[in-house]
mmCIF file of C-alpha atoms and ligand atoms in Angstrom:
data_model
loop_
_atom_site.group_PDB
_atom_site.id
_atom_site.type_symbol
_atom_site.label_atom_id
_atom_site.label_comp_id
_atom_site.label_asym_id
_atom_site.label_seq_id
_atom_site.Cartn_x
_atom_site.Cartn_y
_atom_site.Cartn_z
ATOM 1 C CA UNK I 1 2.688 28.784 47.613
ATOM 2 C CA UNK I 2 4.430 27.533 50.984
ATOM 3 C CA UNK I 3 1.815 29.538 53.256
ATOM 4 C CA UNK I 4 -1.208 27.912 52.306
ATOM 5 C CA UNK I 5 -2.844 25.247 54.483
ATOM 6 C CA UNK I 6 -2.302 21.465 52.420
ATOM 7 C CA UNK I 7 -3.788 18.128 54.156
ATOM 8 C CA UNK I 8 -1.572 14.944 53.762
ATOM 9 C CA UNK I 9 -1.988 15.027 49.963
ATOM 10 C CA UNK I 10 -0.890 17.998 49.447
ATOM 11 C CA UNK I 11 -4.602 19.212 47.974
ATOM 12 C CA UNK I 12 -5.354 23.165 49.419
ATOM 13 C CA UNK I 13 -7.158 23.208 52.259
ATOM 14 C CA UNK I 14 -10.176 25.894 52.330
ATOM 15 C CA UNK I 15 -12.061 27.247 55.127
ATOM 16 C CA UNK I 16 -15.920 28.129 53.920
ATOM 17 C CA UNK I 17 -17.211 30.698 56.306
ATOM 18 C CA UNK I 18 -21.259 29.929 55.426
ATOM 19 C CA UNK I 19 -23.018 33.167 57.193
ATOM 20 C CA UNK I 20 -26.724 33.799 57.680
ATOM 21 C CA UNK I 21 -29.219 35.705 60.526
ATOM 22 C CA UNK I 22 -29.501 33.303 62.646
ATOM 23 C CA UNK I 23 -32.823 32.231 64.634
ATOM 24 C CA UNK I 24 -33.448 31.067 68.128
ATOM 25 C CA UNK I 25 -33.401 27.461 68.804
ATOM 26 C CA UNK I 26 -36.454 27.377 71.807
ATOM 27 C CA UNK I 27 -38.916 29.769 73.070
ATOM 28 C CA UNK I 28 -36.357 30.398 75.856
ATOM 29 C CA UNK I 29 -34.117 31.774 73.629
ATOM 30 C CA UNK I 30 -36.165 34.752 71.794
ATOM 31 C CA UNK I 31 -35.050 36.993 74.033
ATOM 32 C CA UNK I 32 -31.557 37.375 74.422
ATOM 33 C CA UNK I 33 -31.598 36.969 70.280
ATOM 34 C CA UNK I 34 -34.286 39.971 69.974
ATOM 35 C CA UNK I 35 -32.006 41.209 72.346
ATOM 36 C CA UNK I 36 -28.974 41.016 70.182
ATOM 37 C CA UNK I 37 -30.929 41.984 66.569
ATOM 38 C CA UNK I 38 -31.665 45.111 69.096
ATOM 39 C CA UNK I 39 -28.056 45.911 69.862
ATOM 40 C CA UNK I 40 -28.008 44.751 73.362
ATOM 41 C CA UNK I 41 -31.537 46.967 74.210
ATOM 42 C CA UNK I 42 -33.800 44.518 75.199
ATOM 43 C CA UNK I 43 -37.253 44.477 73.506
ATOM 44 C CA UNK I 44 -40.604 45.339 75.413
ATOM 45 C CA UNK I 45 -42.581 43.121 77.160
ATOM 46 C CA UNK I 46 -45.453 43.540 74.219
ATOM 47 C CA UNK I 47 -42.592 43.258 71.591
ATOM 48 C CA UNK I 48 -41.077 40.194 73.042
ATOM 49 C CA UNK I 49 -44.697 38.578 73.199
ATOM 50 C CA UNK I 50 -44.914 39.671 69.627
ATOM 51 C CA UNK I 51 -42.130 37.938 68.201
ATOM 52 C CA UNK I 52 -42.401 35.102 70.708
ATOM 53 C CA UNK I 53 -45.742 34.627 69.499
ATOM 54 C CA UNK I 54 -45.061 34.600 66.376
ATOM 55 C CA UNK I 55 -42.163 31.774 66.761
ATOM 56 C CA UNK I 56 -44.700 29.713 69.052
ATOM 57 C CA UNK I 57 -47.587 29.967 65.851
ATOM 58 C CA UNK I 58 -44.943 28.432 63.289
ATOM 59 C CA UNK I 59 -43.010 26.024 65.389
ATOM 60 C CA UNK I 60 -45.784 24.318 67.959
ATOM 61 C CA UNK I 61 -42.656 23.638 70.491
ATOM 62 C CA UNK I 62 -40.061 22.182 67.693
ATOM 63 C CA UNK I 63 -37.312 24.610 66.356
ATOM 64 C CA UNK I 64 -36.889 23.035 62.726
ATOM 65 C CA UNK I 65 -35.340 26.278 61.539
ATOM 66 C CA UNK I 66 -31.553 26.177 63.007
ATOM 67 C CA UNK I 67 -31.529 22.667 61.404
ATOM 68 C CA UNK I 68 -32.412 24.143 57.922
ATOM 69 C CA UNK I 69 -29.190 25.925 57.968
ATOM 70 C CA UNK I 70 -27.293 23.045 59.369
ATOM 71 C CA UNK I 71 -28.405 20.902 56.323
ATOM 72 C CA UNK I 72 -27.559 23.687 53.894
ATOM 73 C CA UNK I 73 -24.284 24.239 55.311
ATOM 74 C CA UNK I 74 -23.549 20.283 55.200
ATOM 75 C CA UNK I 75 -25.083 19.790 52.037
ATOM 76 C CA UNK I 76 -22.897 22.635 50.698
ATOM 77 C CA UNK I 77 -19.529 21.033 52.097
ATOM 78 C CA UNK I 78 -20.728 17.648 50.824
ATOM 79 C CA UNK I 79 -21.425 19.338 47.184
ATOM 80 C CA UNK I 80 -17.902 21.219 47.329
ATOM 81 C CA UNK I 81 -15.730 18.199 48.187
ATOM 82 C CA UNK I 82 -17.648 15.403 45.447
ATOM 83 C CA UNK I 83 -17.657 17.946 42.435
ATOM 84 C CA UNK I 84 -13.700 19.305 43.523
ATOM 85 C CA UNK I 85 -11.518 16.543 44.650
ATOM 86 C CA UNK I 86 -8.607 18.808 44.008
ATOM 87 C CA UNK I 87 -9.169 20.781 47.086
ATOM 88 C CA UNK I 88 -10.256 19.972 50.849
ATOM 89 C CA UNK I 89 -13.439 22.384 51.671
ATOM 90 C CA UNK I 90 -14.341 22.695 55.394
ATOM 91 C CA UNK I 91 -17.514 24.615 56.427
ATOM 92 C CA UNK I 92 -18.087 26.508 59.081
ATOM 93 C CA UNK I 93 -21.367 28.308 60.590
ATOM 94 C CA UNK I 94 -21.450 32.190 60.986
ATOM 95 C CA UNK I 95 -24.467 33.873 62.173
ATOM 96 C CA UNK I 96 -25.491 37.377 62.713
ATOM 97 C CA UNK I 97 -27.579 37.225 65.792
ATOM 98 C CA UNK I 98 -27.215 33.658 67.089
ATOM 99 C CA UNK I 99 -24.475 31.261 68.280
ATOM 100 C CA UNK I 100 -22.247 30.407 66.525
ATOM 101 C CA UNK I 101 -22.055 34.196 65.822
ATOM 102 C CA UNK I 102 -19.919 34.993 62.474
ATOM 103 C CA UNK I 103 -16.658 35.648 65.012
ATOM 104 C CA UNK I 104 -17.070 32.602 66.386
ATOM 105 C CA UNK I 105 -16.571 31.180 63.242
ATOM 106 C CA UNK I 106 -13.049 33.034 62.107
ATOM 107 C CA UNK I 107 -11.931 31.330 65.347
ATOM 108 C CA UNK I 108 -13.226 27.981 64.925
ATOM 109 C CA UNK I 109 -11.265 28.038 61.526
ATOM 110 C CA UNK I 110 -8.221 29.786 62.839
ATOM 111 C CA UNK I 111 -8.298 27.498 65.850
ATOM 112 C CA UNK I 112 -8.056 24.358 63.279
ATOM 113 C CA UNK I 113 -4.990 25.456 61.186
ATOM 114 C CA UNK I 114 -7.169 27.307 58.167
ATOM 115 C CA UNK I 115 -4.964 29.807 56.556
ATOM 116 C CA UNK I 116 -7.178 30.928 53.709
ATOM 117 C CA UNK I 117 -11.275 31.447 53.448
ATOM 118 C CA UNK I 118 -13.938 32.306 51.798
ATOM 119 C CA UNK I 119 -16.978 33.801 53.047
ATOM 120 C CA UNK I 120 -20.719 33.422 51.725
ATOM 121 C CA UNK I 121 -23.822 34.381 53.423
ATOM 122 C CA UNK I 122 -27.014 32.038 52.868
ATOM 123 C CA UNK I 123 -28.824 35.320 50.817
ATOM 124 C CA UNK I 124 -28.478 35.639 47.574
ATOM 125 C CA UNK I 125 -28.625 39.687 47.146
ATOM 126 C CA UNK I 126 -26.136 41.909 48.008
ATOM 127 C CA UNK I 127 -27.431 45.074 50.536
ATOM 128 C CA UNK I 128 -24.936 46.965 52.659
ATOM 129 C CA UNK I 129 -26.998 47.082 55.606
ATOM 130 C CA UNK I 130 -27.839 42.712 55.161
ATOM 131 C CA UNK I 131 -24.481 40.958 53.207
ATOM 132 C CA UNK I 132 -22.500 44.342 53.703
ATOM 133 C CA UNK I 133 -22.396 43.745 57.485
ATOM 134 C CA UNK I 134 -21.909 40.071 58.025
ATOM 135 C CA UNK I 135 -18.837 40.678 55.168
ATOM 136 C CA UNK I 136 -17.358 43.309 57.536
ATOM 137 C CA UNK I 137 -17.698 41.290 60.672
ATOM 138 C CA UNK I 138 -15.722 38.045 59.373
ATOM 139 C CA UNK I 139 -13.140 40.599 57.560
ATOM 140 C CA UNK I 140 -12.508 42.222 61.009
ATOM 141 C CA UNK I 141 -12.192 39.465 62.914
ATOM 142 C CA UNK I 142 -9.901 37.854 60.166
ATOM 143 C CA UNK I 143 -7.684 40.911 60.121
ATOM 144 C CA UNK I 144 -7.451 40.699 63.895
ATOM 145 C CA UNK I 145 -6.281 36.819 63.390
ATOM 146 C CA UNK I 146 -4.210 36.617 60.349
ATOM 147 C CA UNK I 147 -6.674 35.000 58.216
ATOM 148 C CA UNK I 148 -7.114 35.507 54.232
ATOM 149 C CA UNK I 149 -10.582 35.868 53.824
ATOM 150 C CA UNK I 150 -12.834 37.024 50.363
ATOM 151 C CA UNK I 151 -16.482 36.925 50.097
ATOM 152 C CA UNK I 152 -18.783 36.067 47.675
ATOM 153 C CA UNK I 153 -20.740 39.031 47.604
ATOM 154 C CA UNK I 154 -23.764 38.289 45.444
ATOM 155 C CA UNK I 155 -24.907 35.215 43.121
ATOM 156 C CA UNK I 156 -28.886 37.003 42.594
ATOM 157 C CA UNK I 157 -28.281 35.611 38.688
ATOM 158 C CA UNK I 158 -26.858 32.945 38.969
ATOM 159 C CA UNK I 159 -28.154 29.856 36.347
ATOM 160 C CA UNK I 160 -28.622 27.181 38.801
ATOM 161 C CA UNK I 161 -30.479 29.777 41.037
ATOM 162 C CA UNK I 162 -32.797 30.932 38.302
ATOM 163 C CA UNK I 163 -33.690 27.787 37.367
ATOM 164 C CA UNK I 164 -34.426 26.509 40.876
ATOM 165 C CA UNK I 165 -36.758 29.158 41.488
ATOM 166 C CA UNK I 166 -38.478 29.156 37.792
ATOM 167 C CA UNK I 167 -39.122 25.090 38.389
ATOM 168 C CA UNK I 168 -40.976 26.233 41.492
ATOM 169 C CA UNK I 169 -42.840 29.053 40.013
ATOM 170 C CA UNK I 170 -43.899 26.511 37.522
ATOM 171 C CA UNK I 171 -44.966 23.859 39.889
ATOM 172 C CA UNK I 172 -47.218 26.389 41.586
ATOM 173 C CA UNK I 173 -48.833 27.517 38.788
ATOM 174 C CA UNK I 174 -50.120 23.987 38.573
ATOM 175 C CA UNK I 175 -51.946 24.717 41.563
ATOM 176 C CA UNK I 176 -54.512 27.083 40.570
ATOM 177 C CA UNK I 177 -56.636 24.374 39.059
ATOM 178 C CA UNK I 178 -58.577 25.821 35.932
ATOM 179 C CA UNK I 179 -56.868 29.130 35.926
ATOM 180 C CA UNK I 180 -55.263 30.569 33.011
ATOM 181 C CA UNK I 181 -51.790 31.460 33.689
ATOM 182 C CA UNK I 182 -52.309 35.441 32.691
ATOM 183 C CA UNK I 183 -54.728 35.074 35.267
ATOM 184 C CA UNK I 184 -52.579 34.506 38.452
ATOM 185 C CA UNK I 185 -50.588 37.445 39.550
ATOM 186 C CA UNK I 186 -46.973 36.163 40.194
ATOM 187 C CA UNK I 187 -45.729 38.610 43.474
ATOM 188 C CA UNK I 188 -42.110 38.153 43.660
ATOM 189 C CA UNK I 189 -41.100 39.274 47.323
ATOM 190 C CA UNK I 190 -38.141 39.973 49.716
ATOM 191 C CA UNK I 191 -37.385 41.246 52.884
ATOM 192 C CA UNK I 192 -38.239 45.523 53.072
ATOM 193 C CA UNK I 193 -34.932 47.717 54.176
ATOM 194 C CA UNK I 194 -34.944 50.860 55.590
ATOM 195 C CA UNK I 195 -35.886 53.137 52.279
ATOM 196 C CA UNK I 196 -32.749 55.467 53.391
ATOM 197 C CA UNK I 197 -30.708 52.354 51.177
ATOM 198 C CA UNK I 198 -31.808 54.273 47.972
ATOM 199 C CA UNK I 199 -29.747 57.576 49.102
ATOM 200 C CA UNK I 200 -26.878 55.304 49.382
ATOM 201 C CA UNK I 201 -27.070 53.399 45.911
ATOM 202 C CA UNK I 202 -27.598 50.212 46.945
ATOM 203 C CA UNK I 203 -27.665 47.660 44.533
ATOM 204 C CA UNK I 204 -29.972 45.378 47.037
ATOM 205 C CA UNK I 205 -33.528 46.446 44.889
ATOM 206 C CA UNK I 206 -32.318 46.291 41.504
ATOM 207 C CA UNK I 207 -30.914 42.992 42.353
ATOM 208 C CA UNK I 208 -34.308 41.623 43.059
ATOM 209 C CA UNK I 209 -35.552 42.910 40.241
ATOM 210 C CA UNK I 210 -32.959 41.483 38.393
ATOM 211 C CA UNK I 211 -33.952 37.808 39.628
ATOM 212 C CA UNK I 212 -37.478 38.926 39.239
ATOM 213 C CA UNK I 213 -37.259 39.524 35.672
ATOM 214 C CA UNK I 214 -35.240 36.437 34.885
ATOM 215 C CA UNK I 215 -37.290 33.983 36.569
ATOM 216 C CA UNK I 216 -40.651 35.620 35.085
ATOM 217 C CA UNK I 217 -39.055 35.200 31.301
ATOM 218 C CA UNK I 218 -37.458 31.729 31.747
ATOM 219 C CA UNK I 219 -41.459 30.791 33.255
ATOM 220 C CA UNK I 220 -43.541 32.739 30.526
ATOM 221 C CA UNK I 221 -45.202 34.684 33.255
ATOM 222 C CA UNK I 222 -46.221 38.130 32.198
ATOM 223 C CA UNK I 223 -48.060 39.053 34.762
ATOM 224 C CA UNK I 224 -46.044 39.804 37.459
ATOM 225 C CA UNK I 225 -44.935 42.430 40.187
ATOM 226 C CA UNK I 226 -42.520 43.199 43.326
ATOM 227 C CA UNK I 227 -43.742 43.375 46.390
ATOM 228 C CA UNK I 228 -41.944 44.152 50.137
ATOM 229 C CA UNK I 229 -42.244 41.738 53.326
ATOM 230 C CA UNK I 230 -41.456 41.647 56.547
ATOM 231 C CA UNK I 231 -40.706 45.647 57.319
ATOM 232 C CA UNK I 232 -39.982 46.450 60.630
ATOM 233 C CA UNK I 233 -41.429 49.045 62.910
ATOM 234 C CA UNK I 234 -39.178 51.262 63.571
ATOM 235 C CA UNK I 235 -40.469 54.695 62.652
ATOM 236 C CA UNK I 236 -38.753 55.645 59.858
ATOM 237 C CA UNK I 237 -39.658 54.727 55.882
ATOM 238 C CA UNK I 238 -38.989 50.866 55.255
ATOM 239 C CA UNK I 239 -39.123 50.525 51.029
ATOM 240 C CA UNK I 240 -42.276 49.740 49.906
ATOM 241 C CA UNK I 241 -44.899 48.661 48.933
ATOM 242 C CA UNK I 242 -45.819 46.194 50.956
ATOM 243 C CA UNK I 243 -47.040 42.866 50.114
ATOM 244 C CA UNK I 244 -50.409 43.334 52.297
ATOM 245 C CA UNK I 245 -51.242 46.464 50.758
ATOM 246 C CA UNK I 246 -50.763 44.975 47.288
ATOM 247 C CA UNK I 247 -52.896 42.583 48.135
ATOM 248 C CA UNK I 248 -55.432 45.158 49.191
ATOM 249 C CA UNK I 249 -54.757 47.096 45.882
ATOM 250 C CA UNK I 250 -55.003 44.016 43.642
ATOM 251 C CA UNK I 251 -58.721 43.251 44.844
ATOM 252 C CA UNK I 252 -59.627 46.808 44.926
ATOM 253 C CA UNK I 253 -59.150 47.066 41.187
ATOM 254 C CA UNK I 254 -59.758 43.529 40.596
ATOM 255 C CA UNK I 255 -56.641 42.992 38.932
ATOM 256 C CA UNK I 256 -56.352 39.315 40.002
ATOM 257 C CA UNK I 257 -57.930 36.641 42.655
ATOM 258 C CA UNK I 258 -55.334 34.531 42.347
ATOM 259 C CA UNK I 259 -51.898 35.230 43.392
ATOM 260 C CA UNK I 260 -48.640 33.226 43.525
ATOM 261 C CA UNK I 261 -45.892 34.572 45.999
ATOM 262 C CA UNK I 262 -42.100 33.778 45.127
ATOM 263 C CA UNK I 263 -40.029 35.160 48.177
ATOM 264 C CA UNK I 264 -36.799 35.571 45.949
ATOM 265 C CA UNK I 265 -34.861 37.340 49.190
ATOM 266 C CA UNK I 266 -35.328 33.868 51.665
ATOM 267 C CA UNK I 267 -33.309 30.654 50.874
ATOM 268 C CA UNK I 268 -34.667 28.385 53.481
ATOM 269 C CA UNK I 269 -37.604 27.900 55.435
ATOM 270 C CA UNK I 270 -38.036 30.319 58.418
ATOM 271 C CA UNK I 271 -40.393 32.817 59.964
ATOM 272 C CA UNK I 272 -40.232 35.445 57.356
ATOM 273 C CA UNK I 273 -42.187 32.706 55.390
ATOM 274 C CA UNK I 274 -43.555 30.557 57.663
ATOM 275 C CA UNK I 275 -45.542 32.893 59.916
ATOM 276 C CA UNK I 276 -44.866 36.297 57.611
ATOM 277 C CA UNK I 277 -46.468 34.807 53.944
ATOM 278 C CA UNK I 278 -48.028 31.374 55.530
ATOM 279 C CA UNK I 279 -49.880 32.975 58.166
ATOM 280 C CA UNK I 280 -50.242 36.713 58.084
ATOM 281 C CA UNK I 281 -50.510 36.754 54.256
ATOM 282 C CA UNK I 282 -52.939 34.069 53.497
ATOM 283 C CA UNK I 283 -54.809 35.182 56.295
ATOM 284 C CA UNK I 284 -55.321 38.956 54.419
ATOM 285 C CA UNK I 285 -55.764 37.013 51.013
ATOM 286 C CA UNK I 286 -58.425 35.090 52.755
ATOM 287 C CA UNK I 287 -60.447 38.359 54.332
ATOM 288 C CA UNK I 288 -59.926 39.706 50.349
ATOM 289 C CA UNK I 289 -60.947 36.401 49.171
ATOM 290 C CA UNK I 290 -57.759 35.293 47.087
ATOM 291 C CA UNK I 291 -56.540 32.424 46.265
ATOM 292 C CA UNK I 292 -52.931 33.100 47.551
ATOM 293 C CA UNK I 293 -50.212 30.175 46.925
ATOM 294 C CA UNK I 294 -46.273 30.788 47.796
ATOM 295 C CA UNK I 295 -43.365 28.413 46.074
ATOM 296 C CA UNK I 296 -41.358 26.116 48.230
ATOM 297 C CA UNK I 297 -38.152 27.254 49.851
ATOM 298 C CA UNK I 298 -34.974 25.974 48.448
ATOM 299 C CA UNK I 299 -33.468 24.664 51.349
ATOM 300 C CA UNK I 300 -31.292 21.810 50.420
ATOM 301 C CA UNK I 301 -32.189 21.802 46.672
ATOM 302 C CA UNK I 302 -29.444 20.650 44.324
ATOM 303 C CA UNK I 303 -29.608 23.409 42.249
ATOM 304 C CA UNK I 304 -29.368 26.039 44.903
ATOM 305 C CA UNK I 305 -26.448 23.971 46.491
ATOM 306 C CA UNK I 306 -24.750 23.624 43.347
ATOM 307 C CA UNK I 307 -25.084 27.714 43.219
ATOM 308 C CA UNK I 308 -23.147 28.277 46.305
ATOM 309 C CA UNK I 309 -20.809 25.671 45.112
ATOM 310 C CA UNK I 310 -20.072 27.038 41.976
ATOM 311 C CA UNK I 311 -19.476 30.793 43.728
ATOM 312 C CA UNK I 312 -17.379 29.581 46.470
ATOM 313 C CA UNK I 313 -14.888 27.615 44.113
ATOM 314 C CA UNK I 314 -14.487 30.539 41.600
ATOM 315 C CA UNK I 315 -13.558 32.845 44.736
ATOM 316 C CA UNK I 316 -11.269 30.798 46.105
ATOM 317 C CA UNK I 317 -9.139 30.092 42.868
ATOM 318 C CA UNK I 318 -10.487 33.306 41.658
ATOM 319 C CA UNK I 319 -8.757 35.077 44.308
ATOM 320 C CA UNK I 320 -5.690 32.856 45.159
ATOM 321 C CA UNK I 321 -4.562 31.194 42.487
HETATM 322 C C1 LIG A 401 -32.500 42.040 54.727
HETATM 323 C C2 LIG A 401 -32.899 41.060 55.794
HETATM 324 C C3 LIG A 401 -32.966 39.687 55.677
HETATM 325 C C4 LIG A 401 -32.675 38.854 54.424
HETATM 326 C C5 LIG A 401 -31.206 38.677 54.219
HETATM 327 C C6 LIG A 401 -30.574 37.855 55.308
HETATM 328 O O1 LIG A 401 -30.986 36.676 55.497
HETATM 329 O O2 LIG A 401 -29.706 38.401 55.959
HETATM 330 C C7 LIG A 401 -33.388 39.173 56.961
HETATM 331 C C8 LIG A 401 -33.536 37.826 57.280
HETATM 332 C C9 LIG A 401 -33.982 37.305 58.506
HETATM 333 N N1 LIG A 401 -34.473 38.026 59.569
HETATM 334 C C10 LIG A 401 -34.821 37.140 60.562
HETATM 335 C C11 LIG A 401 -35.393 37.493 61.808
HETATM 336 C C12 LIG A 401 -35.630 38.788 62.284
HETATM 337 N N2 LIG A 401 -35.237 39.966 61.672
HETATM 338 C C13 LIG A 401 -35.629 41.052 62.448
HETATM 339 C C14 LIG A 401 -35.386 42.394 62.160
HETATM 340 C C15 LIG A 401 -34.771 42.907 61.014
HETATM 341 N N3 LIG A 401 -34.448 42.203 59.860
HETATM 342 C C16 LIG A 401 -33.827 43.043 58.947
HETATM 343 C C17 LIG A 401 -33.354 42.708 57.674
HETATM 344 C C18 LIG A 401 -33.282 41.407 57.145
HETATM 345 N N4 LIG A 401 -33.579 40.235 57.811
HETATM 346 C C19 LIG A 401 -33.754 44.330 59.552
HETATM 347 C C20 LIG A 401 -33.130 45.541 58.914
HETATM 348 C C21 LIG A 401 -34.350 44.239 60.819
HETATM 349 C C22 LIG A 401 -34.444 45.347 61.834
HETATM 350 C C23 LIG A 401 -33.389 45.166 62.892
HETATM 351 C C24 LIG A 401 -32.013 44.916 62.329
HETATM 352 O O3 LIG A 401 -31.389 45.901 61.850
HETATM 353 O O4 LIG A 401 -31.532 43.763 62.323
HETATM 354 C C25 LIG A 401 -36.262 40.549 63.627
HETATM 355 C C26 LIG A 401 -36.796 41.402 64.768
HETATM 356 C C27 LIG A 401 -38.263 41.412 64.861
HETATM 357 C C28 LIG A 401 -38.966 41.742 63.573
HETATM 358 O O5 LIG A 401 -38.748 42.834 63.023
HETATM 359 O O6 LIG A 401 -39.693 40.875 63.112
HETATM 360 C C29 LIG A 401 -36.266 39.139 63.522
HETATM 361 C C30 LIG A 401 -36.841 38.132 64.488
HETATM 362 C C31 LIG A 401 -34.485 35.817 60.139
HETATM 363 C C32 LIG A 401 -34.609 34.553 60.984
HETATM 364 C C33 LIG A 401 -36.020 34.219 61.235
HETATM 365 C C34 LIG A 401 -36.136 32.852 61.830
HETATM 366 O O7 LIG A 401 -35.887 32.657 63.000
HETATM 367 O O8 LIG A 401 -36.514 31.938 61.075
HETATM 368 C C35 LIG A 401 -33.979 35.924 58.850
HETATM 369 C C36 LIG A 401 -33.521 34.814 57.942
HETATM 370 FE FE1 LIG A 402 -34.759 40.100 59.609
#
């Protein structure tokens, strides 16, 4: 094939396109990106103080959570290039609501001689209104540039995925000291959509429950439920229910005091998990008096970059060869 990019030996050269929300990078910065999740209407001054509050309660001045993507995007590249010497991988940054925004990205790659791409976005669940939009962002601006783009759309099942997420299931069990395991309620969770998804068949919540179910047989754990985070406030239905009010439920009918929260929908470290489940959760387990434990992020793991590996090489020779 004479139109693809080849380096000096000749191997294919691939653009990555690695998309994800974005997040602010200082205090300074909440704004203009509340700004842009808001479509240019700028929020309130009690919503800005909200969310700015929220950033200063997790971060205490440092922004650790741009460089959690950077890592995963290197670490990716790094993982592509060892494990397929036959190609050249190059990764590039997209984000939805921060710089480098996902246009930026087509550029950068067009701008450096990349012919053919593949897009992924740092989330593994597929929802027209999360994946659906950053995929029709980078196609746009690749139709507008000449680029060959295709997307990974979903990799919710994947093995290495599962099994990342099962070893830290596991792990936490270990943490409720003297505590039979049918005795800690295991509250997979995810970011809450707009319920009007369901009217348009979106495969976003069966997904979940998909990863839900596998992770919950590969761990033994039979006790287990799905639960909604992070809804916004928008006045109309977000999908439910909602972690908090499971938590209320739970205690209620004393169905459990211990509960072990796997956020199945977040991939790295940020304030869904950090302020959402490490602050605003515990602190409702604690008024309920639970014992209320959440699994690490996967971040950088191996596993979870040997995931995104995998998909991104099957879609590019999937797709091109
Ligand atoms: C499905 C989904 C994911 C998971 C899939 C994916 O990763 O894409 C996700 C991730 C994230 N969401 C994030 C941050 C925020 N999301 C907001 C608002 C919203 N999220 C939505 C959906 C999702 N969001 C929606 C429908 C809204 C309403 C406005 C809109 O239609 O966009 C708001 C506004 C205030 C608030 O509501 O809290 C903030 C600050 C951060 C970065 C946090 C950090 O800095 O660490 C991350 C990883
Ligand atoms: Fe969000």
């Amino acid at each position: 094939m004479s139109d693809l990019t080849t380096n000096q030996t000749g191997r294919r050269k691939i653009g990555v396109l690695v998309m994800s929300y974005g997040t602010p990078e200082s205090i300074e910065q909440v704004e203009a990106y509340y700004t842009h999740i808001r479509r240019g209407n700028p929020p309130s001054p009690e919503q800005l103080k909200d969310l700015t509050d929220r950033y200063e309660a997790i971060v205490g001045g440092v922004f650790p959570l741009r460089e959690n993507t950077d890592n995963q995007v290197k670490a990716l590249e790094n993982r592509l290039n060892e494990k397929h010497p036959d190609a050249e991988f190059v990764c590039y940054q997209g984000l939805k609501h921060a710089s480098p925004l996902i246009e930026d990205g087509v550029e950068r790659m067009v701008a450096d001689g990349i012919t053919e791409a593949v897009g992924v976005v740092l989330a593994p669940h597929y929802s027209i209104m999360s994946v659906g939009g950053y995929i029709k962002r980078a196609q746009e601006k690749a139709d507008e540039l000449g680029l060959s783009i295709s997307f990974v759309r979903s990799y919710h099942l994947h093995p290495q995925l599962i099994e990342a997420l099962t070893i830290r299931v596991e792990e936490t069990l270990t943490r409720f000291q003297g505590v039979a395991k049918d005795k800690v309620l295991v509250m997979f969770t995810a970011h809450s959509l707009p319920e009007k998804i369901l009217e348009m068949k979106d495969p976003y919540p069966e997904q979940l429950l998909e990863t839900s179910r596998a992770i919950a047989a590969k761990a033994g754990v039979t006790q287990w439920q799905f639960g909604w985070q992070s809804a916004g406030q928008t006045g109309v239905p977000w999908l439910g229910p909602d972690l908090l009010d499971v938590l209320r439920t739970v205690k209620e009918e004393q169905r459990a005091e211990h509960v072990l929260v796997c956020p199945v929908g977040f991939v790295s470290d940020h304030l869904e998990v950090l302020y959402d489940l490490d602050i605003e959760a515990q602190s409702t387990a604690k008024e309920l008096g639970i014992h209320l434990e959440r699994t690490r992020s996967l971040n950088t793991d191996p596993l979870y970059m040997e995931t995104l590996s995998d998909v991104v090489y099957e879609r590019a020779f999937a797709a091109k060869e």
